[in-house]
Amino acid sequence: VLKKLKKNSKIKIHVGYNHRFHPSVILAKKLIKSNSIGSILYIRARYGHGARLNYEKEWRMDRKISGGGELIDQGSHLIDLSRLFLGEFVSVKSSLRKYFWKSDGKVDDNAFLILSTKKNKIAFLHCSCTEWKNKFSFEIFGEKGKIEINGLGKSYGTENLTLYKMKKKMGIPNIKNWKFSNKKDMSWKSEINDFFLKIIQDKPIESNINNASKNLKIIDKCYKSNVLGI
């Protein structure tokens, strides 16, 4: 419905993917644009939390309400960030598991994904709500080095980015680290401000309805192709 509405009007639609607006992700984009790690080879990412008592009874674990489990929740952000850095995926392989949370909603509490582009660049992703210590780890491997993002603040730990730049003779890389110690997560505010600015300047929305649709199509493929029948 929203796609049809956008097609037939000048309405600007922004779909919230606030992780794009975390300072570490913004810095990673700048470093890649400046060729700090060369051409990207692949991505490895993990995102998880340990939930809480009676989590299996909450709306997130009811497929009729949420549309899925951990994959559509935190997994959607990993897919979005992977597409941001690698482009579009043409191959989707997944294994969805129900290891711990015995919900009635038939949803996954762990999702393992291997996504590949036309040029065989891989994103290996794992999202989980049996990650007993909250974790966010996003690694971008290039021909000349690696960018590693860890933490999102609060229970996920201090947000930081580390650049590992290979030397000409290889060996131990040069290391540079940036820490972002905001007490509050400002990504949502930055996202809304960007949306308002794009409206005022009449510029294209980056995280638009088409972007969200592509993320959800990947998620849909994962649920439809899952052989475990959760």
PDB file of C-alpha atoms in Angstrom:
ATOM      1  CA  VAL A   1       0.000   0.000   0.000  1.00  0.00           C
ATOM      2  CA  LEU A   2       2.776   2.432   0.942  1.00  0.00           C
ATOM      3  CA  LYS A   3       4.703   1.620  -2.240  1.00  0.00           C
ATOM      4  CA  LYS A   4       1.625   2.389  -4.336  1.00  0.00           C
ATOM      5  CA  LEU A   5       1.042   5.602  -2.395  1.00  0.00           C
ATOM      6  CA  LYS A   6       4.648   6.687  -2.978  1.00  0.00           C
ATOM      7  CA  LYS A   7       4.439   5.833  -6.684  1.00  0.00           C
ATOM      8  CA  ASN A   8       1.449   8.049  -7.235  1.00  0.00           C
ATOM      9  CA  SER A   9       2.478  11.076  -5.190  1.00  0.00           C
ATOM     10  CA  LYS A  10       5.325  13.321  -4.065  1.00  0.00           C
ATOM     11  CA  ILE A  11       5.124  11.974  -0.525  1.00  0.00           C
ATOM     12  CA  LYS A  12       8.458  11.176   1.125  1.00  0.00           C
ATOM     13  CA  ILE A  13       8.497   7.959   3.144  1.00  0.00           C
ATOM     14  CA  HIS A  14      11.289   7.074   5.550  1.00  0.00           C
ATOM     15  CA  VAL A  15      11.484   3.615   7.158  1.00  0.00           C
ATOM     16  CA  GLY A  16      13.363   3.484  10.434  1.00  0.00           C
ATOM     17  CA  TYR A  17      16.723   1.728  10.318  1.00  0.00           C
ATOM     18  CA  ASN A  18      18.428   3.740  13.036  1.00  0.00           C
ATOM     19  CA  HIS A  19      21.648   1.704  13.025  1.00  0.00           C
ATOM     20  CA  ARG A  20      22.634   3.551   9.845  1.00  0.00           C
ATOM     21  CA  PHE A  21      22.814   6.681  12.003  1.00  0.00           C
ATOM     22  CA  HIS A  22      25.093   5.348  14.730  1.00  0.00           C
ATOM     23  CA  PRO A  23      28.380   7.330  14.726  1.00  0.00           C
ATOM     24  CA  SER A  24      30.448   4.168  14.210  1.00  0.00           C
ATOM     25  CA  VAL A  25      28.522   3.253  11.047  1.00  0.00           C
ATOM     26  CA  ILE A  26      28.771   6.806   9.716  1.00  0.00           C
ATOM     27  CA  LEU A  27      32.542   6.740  10.333  1.00  0.00           C
ATOM     28  CA  ALA A  28      32.831   3.315   8.672  1.00  0.00           C
ATOM     29  CA  LYS A  29      31.201   4.717   5.529  1.00  0.00           C
ATOM     30  CA  LYS A  30      33.726   7.590   5.472  1.00  0.00           C
ATOM     31  CA  LEU A  31      36.686   5.234   5.944  1.00  0.00           C
ATOM     32  CA  ILE A  32      35.509   2.968   3.142  1.00  0.00           C
ATOM     33  CA  LYS A  33      34.889   5.935   0.850  1.00  0.00           C
ATOM     34  CA  SER A  34      38.467   7.097   1.503  1.00  0.00           C
ATOM     35  CA  ASN A  35      39.702   3.607   0.525  1.00  0.00           C
ATOM     36  CA  SER A  36      41.132   2.906   3.995  1.00  0.00           C
ATOM     37  CA  ILE A  37      40.605  -0.854   3.694  1.00  0.00           C
ATOM     38  CA  GLY A  38      40.432  -1.174  -0.085  1.00  0.00           C
ATOM     39  CA  SER A  39      37.709  -3.145  -1.845  1.00  0.00           C
ATOM     40  CA  ILE A  40      35.362  -4.936   0.572  1.00  0.00           C
ATOM     41  CA  LEU A  41      35.671  -8.726   0.551  1.00  0.00           C
ATOM     42  CA  TYR A  42      33.085  -9.875   3.075  1.00  0.00           C
ATOM     43  CA  ILE A  43      31.186  -9.027   6.266  1.00  0.00           C
ATOM     44  CA  ARG A  44      30.837 -10.961   9.515  1.00  0.00           C
ATOM     45  CA  ALA A  45      28.297  -9.748  12.054  1.00  0.00           C
ATOM     46  CA  ARG A  46      26.668 -10.805  15.310  1.00  0.00           C
ATOM     47  CA  TYR A  47      23.795  -9.122  17.113  1.00  0.00           C
ATOM     48  CA  GLY A  48      22.070 -10.502  20.151  1.00  0.00           C
ATOM     49  CA  HIS A  49      20.548 -10.115  23.587  1.00  0.00           C
ATOM     50  CA  GLY A  50      19.507 -12.403  26.405  1.00  0.00           C
ATOM     51  CA  ALA A  51      15.841 -11.334  26.564  1.00  0.00           C
ATOM     52  CA  ARG A  52      14.143 -11.574  29.984  1.00  0.00           C
ATOM     53  CA  LEU A  53      11.815 -13.757  32.028  1.00  0.00           C
ATOM     54  CA  ASN A  54       8.595 -14.658  30.189  1.00  0.00           C
ATOM     55  CA  TYR A  55       9.993 -13.271  26.927  1.00  0.00           C
ATOM     56  CA  GLU A  56       8.293 -16.123  25.078  1.00  0.00           C
ATOM     57  CA  LYS A  57       4.921 -14.605  25.993  1.00  0.00           C
ATOM     58  CA  GLU A  58       5.706 -11.144  24.599  1.00  0.00           C
ATOM     59  CA  TRP A  59       4.524  -9.795  21.240  1.00  0.00           C
ATOM     60  CA  ARG A  60       7.964 -10.170  19.665  1.00  0.00           C
ATOM     61  CA  MET A  61       7.621 -13.931  19.951  1.00  0.00           C
ATOM     62  CA  ASP A  62       4.169 -14.026  18.391  1.00  0.00           C
ATOM     63  CA  ARG A  63       4.466 -14.325  14.611  1.00  0.00           C
ATOM     64  CA  LYS A  64       0.907 -13.089  14.049  1.00  0.00           C
ATOM     65  CA  ILE A  65       1.869  -9.769  15.610  1.00  0.00           C
ATOM     66  CA  SER A  66       5.596  -9.358  14.911  1.00  0.00           C
ATOM     67  CA  GLY A  67       5.784 -11.133  11.566  1.00  0.00           C
ATOM     68  CA  GLY A  68       8.616 -13.363  12.772  1.00  0.00           C
ATOM     69  CA  GLY A  69      11.156 -13.855  15.514  1.00  0.00           C
ATOM     70  CA  GLU A  70      14.732 -12.741  16.115  1.00  0.00           C
ATOM     71  CA  LEU A  71      15.442 -12.593  12.377  1.00  0.00           C
ATOM     72  CA  ILE A  72      12.865  -9.897  11.664  1.00  0.00           C
ATOM     73  CA  ASP A  73      13.792  -8.074  14.884  1.00  0.00           C
ATOM     74  CA  GLN A  74      17.558  -7.588  15.233  1.00  0.00           C
ATOM     75  CA  GLY A  75      18.323  -9.549  12.070  1.00  0.00           C
ATOM     76  CA  SER A  76      16.663  -6.936   9.887  1.00  0.00           C
ATOM     77  CA  HIS A  77      19.268  -4.379  11.028  1.00  0.00           C
ATOM     78  CA  LEU A  78      22.162  -6.707  10.170  1.00  0.00           C
ATOM     79  CA  ILE A  79      20.682  -7.294   6.717  1.00  0.00           C
ATOM     80  CA  ASP A  80      20.169  -3.562   6.195  1.00  0.00           C
ATOM     81  CA  LEU A  81      23.748  -2.696   7.202  1.00  0.00           C
ATOM     82  CA  SER A  82      25.134  -5.502   5.044  1.00  0.00           C
ATOM     83  CA  ARG A  83      23.242  -4.176   2.034  1.00  0.00           C
ATOM     84  CA  LEU A  84      24.492  -0.679   2.845  1.00  0.00           C
ATOM     85  CA  PHE A  85      28.116  -1.803   2.519  1.00  0.00           C
ATOM     86  CA  LEU A  86      27.941  -4.684   0.032  1.00  0.00           C
ATOM     87  CA  GLY A  87      24.974  -3.826  -2.179  1.00  0.00           C
ATOM     88  CA  GLU A  88      22.236  -6.212  -3.263  1.00  0.00           C
ATOM     89  CA  PHE A  89      22.244  -9.927  -2.526  1.00  0.00           C
ATOM     90  CA  VAL A  90      21.347 -12.509  -5.149  1.00  0.00           C
ATOM     91  CA  SER A  91      21.704 -15.619  -2.978  1.00  0.00           C
ATOM     92  CA  VAL A  92      20.112 -16.176   0.424  1.00  0.00           C
ATOM     93  CA  LYS A  93      20.836 -19.182   2.647  1.00  0.00           C
ATOM     94  CA  SER A  94      19.566 -19.466   6.184  1.00  0.00           C
ATOM     95  CA  SER A  95      19.113 -21.740   9.144  1.00  0.00           C
ATOM     96  CA  LEU A  96      16.503 -20.628  11.669  1.00  0.00           C
ATOM     97  CA  ARG A  97      16.472 -22.272  15.075  1.00  0.00           C
ATOM     98  CA  LYS A  98      14.255 -22.393  18.110  1.00  0.00           C
ATOM     99  CA  TYR A  99      16.790 -23.348  20.754  1.00  0.00           C
ATOM    100  CA  PHE A 100      15.487 -21.982  24.040  1.00  0.00           C
ATOM    101  CA  TRP A 101      12.362 -19.798  24.056  1.00  0.00           C
ATOM    102  CA  LYS A 102       9.321 -22.099  23.935  1.00  0.00           C
ATOM    103  CA  SER A 103       6.840 -19.665  22.472  1.00  0.00           C
ATOM    104  CA  ASP A 104       3.512 -20.633  20.927  1.00  0.00           C
ATOM    105  CA  GLY A 105       4.125 -18.213  18.074  1.00  0.00           C
ATOM    106  CA  LYS A 106       6.385 -20.570  16.061  1.00  0.00           C
ATOM    107  CA  VAL A 107       9.257 -18.111  15.797  1.00  0.00           C
ATOM    108  CA  ASP A 108      13.051 -18.316  15.765  1.00  0.00           C
ATOM    109  CA  ASP A 109      15.286 -17.321  18.656  1.00  0.00           C
ATOM    110  CA  ASN A 110      18.426 -17.721  16.513  1.00  0.00           C
ATOM    111  CA  ALA A 111      19.015 -17.063  12.823  1.00  0.00           C
ATOM    112  CA  PHE A 112      22.157 -17.891  10.835  1.00  0.00           C
ATOM    113  CA  LEU A 113      22.426 -16.300   7.381  1.00  0.00           C
ATOM    114  CA  ILE A 114      24.826 -16.443   4.451  1.00  0.00           C
ATOM    115  CA  LEU A 115      24.033 -13.763   1.886  1.00  0.00           C
ATOM    116  CA  SER A 116      26.041 -13.300  -1.306  1.00  0.00           C
ATOM    117  CA  THR A 117      26.166 -10.655  -4.013  1.00  0.00           C
ATOM    118  CA  LYS A 118      26.561 -11.056  -7.777  1.00  0.00           C
ATOM    119  CA  LYS A 119      30.318 -10.617  -7.297  1.00  0.00           C
ATOM    120  CA  ASN A 120      30.377 -13.321  -4.590  1.00  0.00           C
ATOM    121  CA  LYS A 121      30.883 -10.922  -1.702  1.00  0.00           C
ATOM    122  CA  ILE A 122      29.544 -12.612   1.421  1.00  0.00           C
ATOM    123  CA  ALA A 123      27.713 -11.442   4.543  1.00  0.00           C
ATOM    124  CA  PHE A 124      27.797 -14.055   7.307  1.00  0.00           C
ATOM    125  CA  LEU A 125      25.240 -13.002   9.931  1.00  0.00           C
ATOM    126  CA  HIS A 126      24.030 -14.363  13.249  1.00  0.00           C
ATOM    127  CA  CYS A 127      21.265 -12.807  15.340  1.00  0.00           C
ATOM    128  CA  SER A 128      20.175 -14.296  18.637  1.00  0.00           C
ATOM    129  CA  CYS A 129      18.060 -13.806  21.742  1.00  0.00           C
ATOM    130  CA  THR A 130      20.093 -16.437  23.580  1.00  0.00           C
ATOM    131  CA  GLU A 131      23.135 -14.130  23.619  1.00  0.00           C
ATOM    132  CA  TRP A 132      23.301 -13.973  27.409  1.00  0.00           C
ATOM    133  CA  LYS A 133      25.563 -10.922  27.377  1.00  0.00           C
ATOM    134  CA  ASN A 134      24.171  -8.342  24.947  1.00  0.00           C
ATOM    135  CA  LYS A 135      26.425  -8.033  21.909  1.00  0.00           C
ATOM    136  CA  PHE A 136      26.788  -6.037  18.709  1.00  0.00           C
ATOM    137  CA  SER A 137      29.729  -6.880  16.489  1.00  0.00           C
ATOM    138  CA  PHE A 138      30.021  -5.813  12.846  1.00  0.00           C
ATOM    139  CA  GLU A 139      33.227  -6.531  10.936  1.00  0.00           C
ATOM    140  CA  ILE A 140      33.987  -5.344   7.409  1.00  0.00           C
ATOM    141  CA  PHE A 141      36.949  -7.087   5.765  1.00  0.00           C
ATOM    142  CA  GLY A 142      38.756  -5.382   2.903  1.00  0.00           C
ATOM    143  CA  GLU A 143      41.789  -6.071   0.736  1.00  0.00           C
ATOM    144  CA  LYS A 144      43.933  -3.692   2.784  1.00  0.00           C
ATOM    145  CA  GLY A 145      42.483  -4.031   6.274  1.00  0.00           C
ATOM    146  CA  LYS A 146      39.441  -4.417   8.476  1.00  0.00           C
ATOM    147  CA  ILE A 147      36.879  -2.215  10.207  1.00  0.00           C
ATOM    148  CA  GLU A 148      35.438  -3.630  13.415  1.00  0.00           C
ATOM    149  CA  ILE A 149      32.466  -2.043  15.165  1.00  0.00           C
ATOM    150  CA  ASN A 150      31.598  -3.189  18.682  1.00  0.00           C
ATOM    151  CA  GLY A 151      28.917  -2.034  21.099  1.00  0.00           C
ATOM    152  CA  LEU A 152      25.922   0.252  20.780  1.00  0.00           C
ATOM    153  CA  GLY A 153      26.099   1.864  24.200  1.00  0.00           C
ATOM    154  CA  LYS A 154      24.275   0.947  27.420  1.00  0.00           C
ATOM    155  CA  SER A 155      23.991  -2.835  27.953  1.00  0.00           C
ATOM    156  CA  TYR A 156      25.737  -3.474  24.621  1.00  0.00           C
ATOM    157  CA  GLY A 157      28.899  -1.805  25.836  1.00  0.00           C
ATOM    158  CA  THR A 158      30.685   1.364  24.739  1.00  0.00           C
ATOM    159  CA  GLU A 159      30.274   1.945  21.022  1.00  0.00           C
ATOM    160  CA  ASN A 160      33.627   1.906  19.296  1.00  0.00           C
ATOM    161  CA  LEU A 161      35.251   1.414  15.911  1.00  0.00           C
ATOM    162  CA  THR A 162      38.674  -0.073  15.320  1.00  0.00           C
ATOM    163  CA  LEU A 163      40.541   0.242  12.032  1.00  0.00           C
ATOM    164  CA  TYR A 164      43.114  -2.457  11.314  1.00  0.00           C
ATOM    165  CA  LYS A 165      45.240  -1.359   8.378  1.00  0.00           C
ATOM    166  CA  MET A 166      47.634  -3.870   6.845  1.00  0.00           C
ATOM    167  CA  LYS A 167      51.253  -2.899   6.269  1.00  0.00           C
ATOM    168  CA  LYS A 168      52.972  -3.433   2.924  1.00  0.00           C
ATOM    169  CA  LYS A 169      54.920  -6.322   4.416  1.00  0.00           C
ATOM    170  CA  MET A 170      51.799  -7.652   6.180  1.00  0.00           C
ATOM    171  CA  GLY A 171      52.366  -8.817   9.773  1.00  0.00           C
ATOM    172  CA  ILE A 172      50.771  -6.960  12.683  1.00  0.00           C
ATOM    173  CA  PRO A 173      48.521  -4.192  11.286  1.00  0.00           C
ATOM    174  CA  ASN A 174      48.452  -0.539  12.250  1.00  0.00           C
ATOM    175  CA  ILE A 175      45.573  -0.044  14.674  1.00  0.00           C
ATOM    176  CA  LYS A 176      43.455   3.034  15.291  1.00  0.00           C
ATOM    177  CA  ASN A 177      40.439   3.161  17.591  1.00  0.00           C
ATOM    178  CA  TRP A 178      37.554   5.597  18.028  1.00  0.00           C
ATOM    179  CA  LYS A 179      35.223   5.496  21.048  1.00  0.00           C
ATOM    180  CA  PHE A 180      31.766   7.067  21.137  1.00  0.00           C
ATOM    181  CA  SER A 181      30.741   7.575  24.737  1.00  0.00           C
ATOM    182  CA  ASN A 182      27.342   9.258  24.414  1.00  0.00           C
ATOM    183  CA  LYS A 183      25.291   8.356  27.461  1.00  0.00           C
ATOM    184  CA  LYS A 184      22.166   8.452  25.310  1.00  0.00           C
ATOM    185  CA  ASP A 185      21.612   6.670  22.013  1.00  0.00           C
ATOM    186  CA  MET A 186      21.285   9.593  19.598  1.00  0.00           C
ATOM    187  CA  SER A 187      20.747   7.481  16.464  1.00  0.00           C
ATOM    188  CA  TRP A 188      16.965   7.886  16.476  1.00  0.00           C
ATOM    189  CA  LYS A 189      17.236  11.655  16.838  1.00  0.00           C
ATOM    190  CA  SER A 190      19.833  11.790  14.051  1.00  0.00           C
ATOM    191  CA  GLU A 191      17.574   9.677  11.875  1.00  0.00           C
ATOM    192  CA  ILE A 192      14.543  11.945  12.380  1.00  0.00           C
ATOM    193  CA  ASN A 193      16.662  15.069  11.816  1.00  0.00           C
ATOM    194  CA  ASP A 194      17.960  13.596   8.567  1.00  0.00           C
ATOM    195  CA  PHE A 195      14.397  12.848   7.445  1.00  0.00           C
ATOM    196  CA  PHE A 196      13.270  16.414   8.147  1.00  0.00           C
ATOM    197  CA  LEU A 197      16.331  17.791   6.341  1.00  0.00           C
ATOM    198  CA  LYS A 198      15.668  15.646   3.251  1.00  0.00           C
ATOM    199  CA  ILE A 199      12.070  16.931   3.190  1.00  0.00           C
ATOM    200  CA  ILE A 200      13.200  20.574   3.440  1.00  0.00           C
ATOM    201  CA  GLN A 201      15.923  20.108   0.812  1.00  0.00           C
ATOM    202  CA  ASP A 202      13.691  17.905  -1.346  1.00  0.00           C
ATOM    203  CA  LYS A 203      16.383  15.217  -1.546  1.00  0.00           C
ATOM    204  CA  PRO A 204      15.948  11.433  -1.903  1.00  0.00           C
ATOM    205  CA  ILE A 205      15.410   9.403   1.263  1.00  0.00           C
ATOM    206  CA  GLU A 206      18.161   6.819   1.807  1.00  0.00           C
ATOM    207  CA  SER A 207      16.174   4.424   3.979  1.00  0.00           C
ATOM    208  CA  ASN A 208      13.010   4.623   1.907  1.00  0.00           C
ATOM    209  CA  ILE A 209      10.155   2.196   1.316  1.00  0.00           C
ATOM    210  CA  ASN A 210      12.085   0.395  -1.443  1.00  0.00           C
ATOM    211  CA  ASN A 211      15.031  -0.161   0.887  1.00  0.00           C
ATOM    212  CA  ALA A 212      12.759  -1.627   3.563  1.00  0.00           C
ATOM    213  CA  SER A 213      11.018  -3.800   0.982  1.00  0.00           C
ATOM    214  CA  LYS A 214      14.358  -5.307  -0.098  1.00  0.00           C
ATOM    215  CA  ASN A 215      15.260  -6.121   3.504  1.00  0.00           C
ATOM    216  CA  LEU A 216      11.879  -7.753   4.099  1.00  0.00           C
ATOM    217  CA  LYS A 217      12.112  -9.785   0.892  1.00  0.00           C
ATOM    218  CA  ILE A 218      15.326 -11.344   2.163  1.00  0.00           C
ATOM    219  CA  ILE A 219      13.658 -12.104   5.498  1.00  0.00           C
ATOM    220  CA  ASP A 220      10.652 -13.599   3.703  1.00  0.00           C
ATOM    221  CA  LYS A 221      12.953 -15.869   1.664  1.00  0.00           C
ATOM    222  CA  CYS A 222      14.589 -17.059   4.872  1.00  0.00           C
ATOM    223  CA  TYR A 223      11.267 -17.977   6.483  1.00  0.00           C
ATOM    224  CA  LYS A 224       9.927 -19.661   3.353  1.00  0.00           C
ATOM    225  CA  SER A 225      13.071 -21.675   2.685  1.00  0.00           C
ATOM    226  CA  ASN A 226      13.711 -22.724   6.282  1.00  0.00           C
ATOM    227  CA  VAL A 227      13.658 -26.507   6.450  1.00  0.00           C
ATOM    228  CA  LEU A 228      13.262 -26.711  10.220  1.00  0.00           C
ATOM    229  CA  GLY A 229       9.622 -25.624  10.148  1.00  0.00           C
ATOM    230  CA  ILE A 230       9.691 -23.560  13.331  1.00  0.00           C
TER     231      ILE A 230
END
